[in-house]
Coordinates of C-alpha atoms in Angstrom, one line a residue:
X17 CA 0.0 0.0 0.0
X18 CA 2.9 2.1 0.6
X19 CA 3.9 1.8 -3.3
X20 CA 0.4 2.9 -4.4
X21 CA 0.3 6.1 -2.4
X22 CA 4.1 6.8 -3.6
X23 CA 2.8 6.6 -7.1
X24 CA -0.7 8.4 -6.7
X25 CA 1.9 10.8 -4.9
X26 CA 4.5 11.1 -7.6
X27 CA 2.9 10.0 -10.8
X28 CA -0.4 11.3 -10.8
X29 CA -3.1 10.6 -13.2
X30 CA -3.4 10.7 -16.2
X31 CA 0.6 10.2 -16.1
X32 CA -0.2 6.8 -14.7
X33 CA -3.9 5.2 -14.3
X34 CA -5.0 6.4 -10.9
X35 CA -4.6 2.7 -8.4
X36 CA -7.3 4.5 -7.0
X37 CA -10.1 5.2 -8.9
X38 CA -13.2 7.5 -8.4
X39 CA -13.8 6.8 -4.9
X40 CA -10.3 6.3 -2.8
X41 CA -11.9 5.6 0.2
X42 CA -14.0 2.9 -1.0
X43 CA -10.8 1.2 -3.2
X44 CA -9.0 1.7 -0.2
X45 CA -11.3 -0.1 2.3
X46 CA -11.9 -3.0 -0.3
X47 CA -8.2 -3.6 -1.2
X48 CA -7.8 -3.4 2.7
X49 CA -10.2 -6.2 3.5
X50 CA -8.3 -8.5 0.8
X51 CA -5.0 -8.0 1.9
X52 CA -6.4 -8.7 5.5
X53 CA -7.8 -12.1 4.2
X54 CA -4.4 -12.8 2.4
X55 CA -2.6 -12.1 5.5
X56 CA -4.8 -14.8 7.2
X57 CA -4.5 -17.2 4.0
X58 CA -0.5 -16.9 3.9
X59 CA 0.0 -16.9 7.8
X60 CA -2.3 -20.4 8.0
X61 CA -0.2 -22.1 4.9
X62 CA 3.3 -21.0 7.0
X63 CA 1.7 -22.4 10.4
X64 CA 0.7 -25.5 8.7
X65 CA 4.3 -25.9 6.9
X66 CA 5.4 -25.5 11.1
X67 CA 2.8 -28.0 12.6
X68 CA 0.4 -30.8 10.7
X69 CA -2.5 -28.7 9.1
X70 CA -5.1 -31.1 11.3
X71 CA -3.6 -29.5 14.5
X72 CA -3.5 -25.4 13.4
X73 CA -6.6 -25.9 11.3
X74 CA -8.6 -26.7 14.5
X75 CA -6.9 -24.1 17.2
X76 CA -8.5 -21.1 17.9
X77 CA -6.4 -19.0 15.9
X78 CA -6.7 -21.4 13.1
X79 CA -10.0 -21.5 13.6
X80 CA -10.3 -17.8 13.7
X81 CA -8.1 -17.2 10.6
X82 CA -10.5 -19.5 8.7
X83 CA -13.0 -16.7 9.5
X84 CA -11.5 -14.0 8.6
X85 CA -10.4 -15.6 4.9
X86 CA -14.3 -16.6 4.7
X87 CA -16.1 -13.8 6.2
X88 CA -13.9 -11.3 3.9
X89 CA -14.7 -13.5 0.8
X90 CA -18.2 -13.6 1.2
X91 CA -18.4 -9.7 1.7
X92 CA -16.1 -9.0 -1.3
X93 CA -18.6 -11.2 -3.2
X94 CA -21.5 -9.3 -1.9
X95 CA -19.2 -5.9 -3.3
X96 CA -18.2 -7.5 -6.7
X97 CA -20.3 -5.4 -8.8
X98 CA -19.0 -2.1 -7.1
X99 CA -15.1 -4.2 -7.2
X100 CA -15.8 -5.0 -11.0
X101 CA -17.6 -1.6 -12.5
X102 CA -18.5 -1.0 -15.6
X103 CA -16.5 -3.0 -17.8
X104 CA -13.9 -5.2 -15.9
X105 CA -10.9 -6.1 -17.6
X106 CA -11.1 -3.6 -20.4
X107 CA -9.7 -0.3 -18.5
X108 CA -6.9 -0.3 -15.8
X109 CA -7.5 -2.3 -12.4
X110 CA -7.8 -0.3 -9.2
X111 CA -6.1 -1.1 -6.3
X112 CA -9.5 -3.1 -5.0
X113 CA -9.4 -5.5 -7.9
X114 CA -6.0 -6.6 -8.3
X115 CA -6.4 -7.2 -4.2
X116 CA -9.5 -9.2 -4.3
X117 CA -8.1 -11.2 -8.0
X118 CA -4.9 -12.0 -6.2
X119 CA -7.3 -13.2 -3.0
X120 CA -9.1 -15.5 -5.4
X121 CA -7.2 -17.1 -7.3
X122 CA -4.8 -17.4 -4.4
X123 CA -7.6 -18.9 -2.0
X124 CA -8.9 -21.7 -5.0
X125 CA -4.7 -22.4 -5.3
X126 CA -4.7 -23.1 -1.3
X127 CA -7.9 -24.1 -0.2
X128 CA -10.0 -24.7 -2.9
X129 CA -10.6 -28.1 -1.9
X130 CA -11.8 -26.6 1.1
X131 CA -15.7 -27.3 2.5
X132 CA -15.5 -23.9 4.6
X133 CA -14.6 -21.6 1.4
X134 CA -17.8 -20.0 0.5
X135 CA -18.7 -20.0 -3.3
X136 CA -17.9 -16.6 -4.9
X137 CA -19.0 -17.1 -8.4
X138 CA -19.1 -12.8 -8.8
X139 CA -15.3 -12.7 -7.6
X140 CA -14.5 -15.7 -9.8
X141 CA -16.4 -14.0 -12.8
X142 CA -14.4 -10.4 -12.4
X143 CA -11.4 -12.6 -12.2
X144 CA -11.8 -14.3 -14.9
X145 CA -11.9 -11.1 -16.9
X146 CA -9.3 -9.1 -15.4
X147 CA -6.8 -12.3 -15.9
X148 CA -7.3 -11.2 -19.9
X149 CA -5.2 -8.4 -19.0
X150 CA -1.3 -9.2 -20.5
X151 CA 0.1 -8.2 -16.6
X152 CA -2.5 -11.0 -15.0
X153 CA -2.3 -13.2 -17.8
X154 CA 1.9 -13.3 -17.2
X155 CA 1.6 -13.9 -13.4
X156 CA -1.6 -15.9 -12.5
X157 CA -0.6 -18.9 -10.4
X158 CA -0.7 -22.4 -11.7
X159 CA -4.4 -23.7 -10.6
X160 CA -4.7 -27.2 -11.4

């Protein structure tokens, strides 16, 4: 988040596509509640790699993380129309999108398998068109 705000900062729009969009406080409190849930996501695969994932996965603070990485799915899912706007994929991605893409795909690669992940069929639509875009084409990981 630091890097955005030094490039809204220093290379303002239309020098570079504003990360922000329209409504900054809105991209801002999105992209927060993604990075929140990829926190959890990233910090549960490192525990796991530390203990067996049947004795994290059940603790309170495993237990808790699962929350937070379902609980912030479900309400960017219940925000996808305001995430994906008018015509997803076709103009620059906001700061908001390219969080909750990256929390997508990266929750399907880790937990897809998972009973607890709720169904986002919204996110996986806006995903699917923003991975047209060369920079997410280049970069998605490998989902099998």
């Amino acid at each position: 988040l630091l890097i955005v705000q030094w490039l809204e900062a220093t290379r303002p729009a239309p020098q570079w596509p504003s990360l922000l969009g329209a409504d900054p406080a809105g991209v801002l409190s999105r992209a927060g509640l993604a990075v929140g849930a990829l926190e959890a996501s990233v910090h549960t695969i490192i525990s796991r790699k530390v203990t067996a994932p049947v004795l994290f996965d059940e603790t309170p603070v495993g237990l808790r993380r699962r929350r937070t990485m379902a609980e912030s799915m479900e309400r960017l899912e219940a925000q996808a129309d305001v995430l994906a706007g008018a015509a997803p994929g076709t103009t620059a991605p906001t700061l908001d999108q390219i969080c909750a893409v990256t929390l997508h795909d990266y929750q399907k690669m880790r937990f897809g398998d998972q009973a607890w992940l709720p169904a986002t069929p919204r996110l996986a639509a806006l995903a699917e068109a923003v991975r047209q875009r060369p920079s997410f084409a280049r970069t998605v990981p490998f989902m099998a």
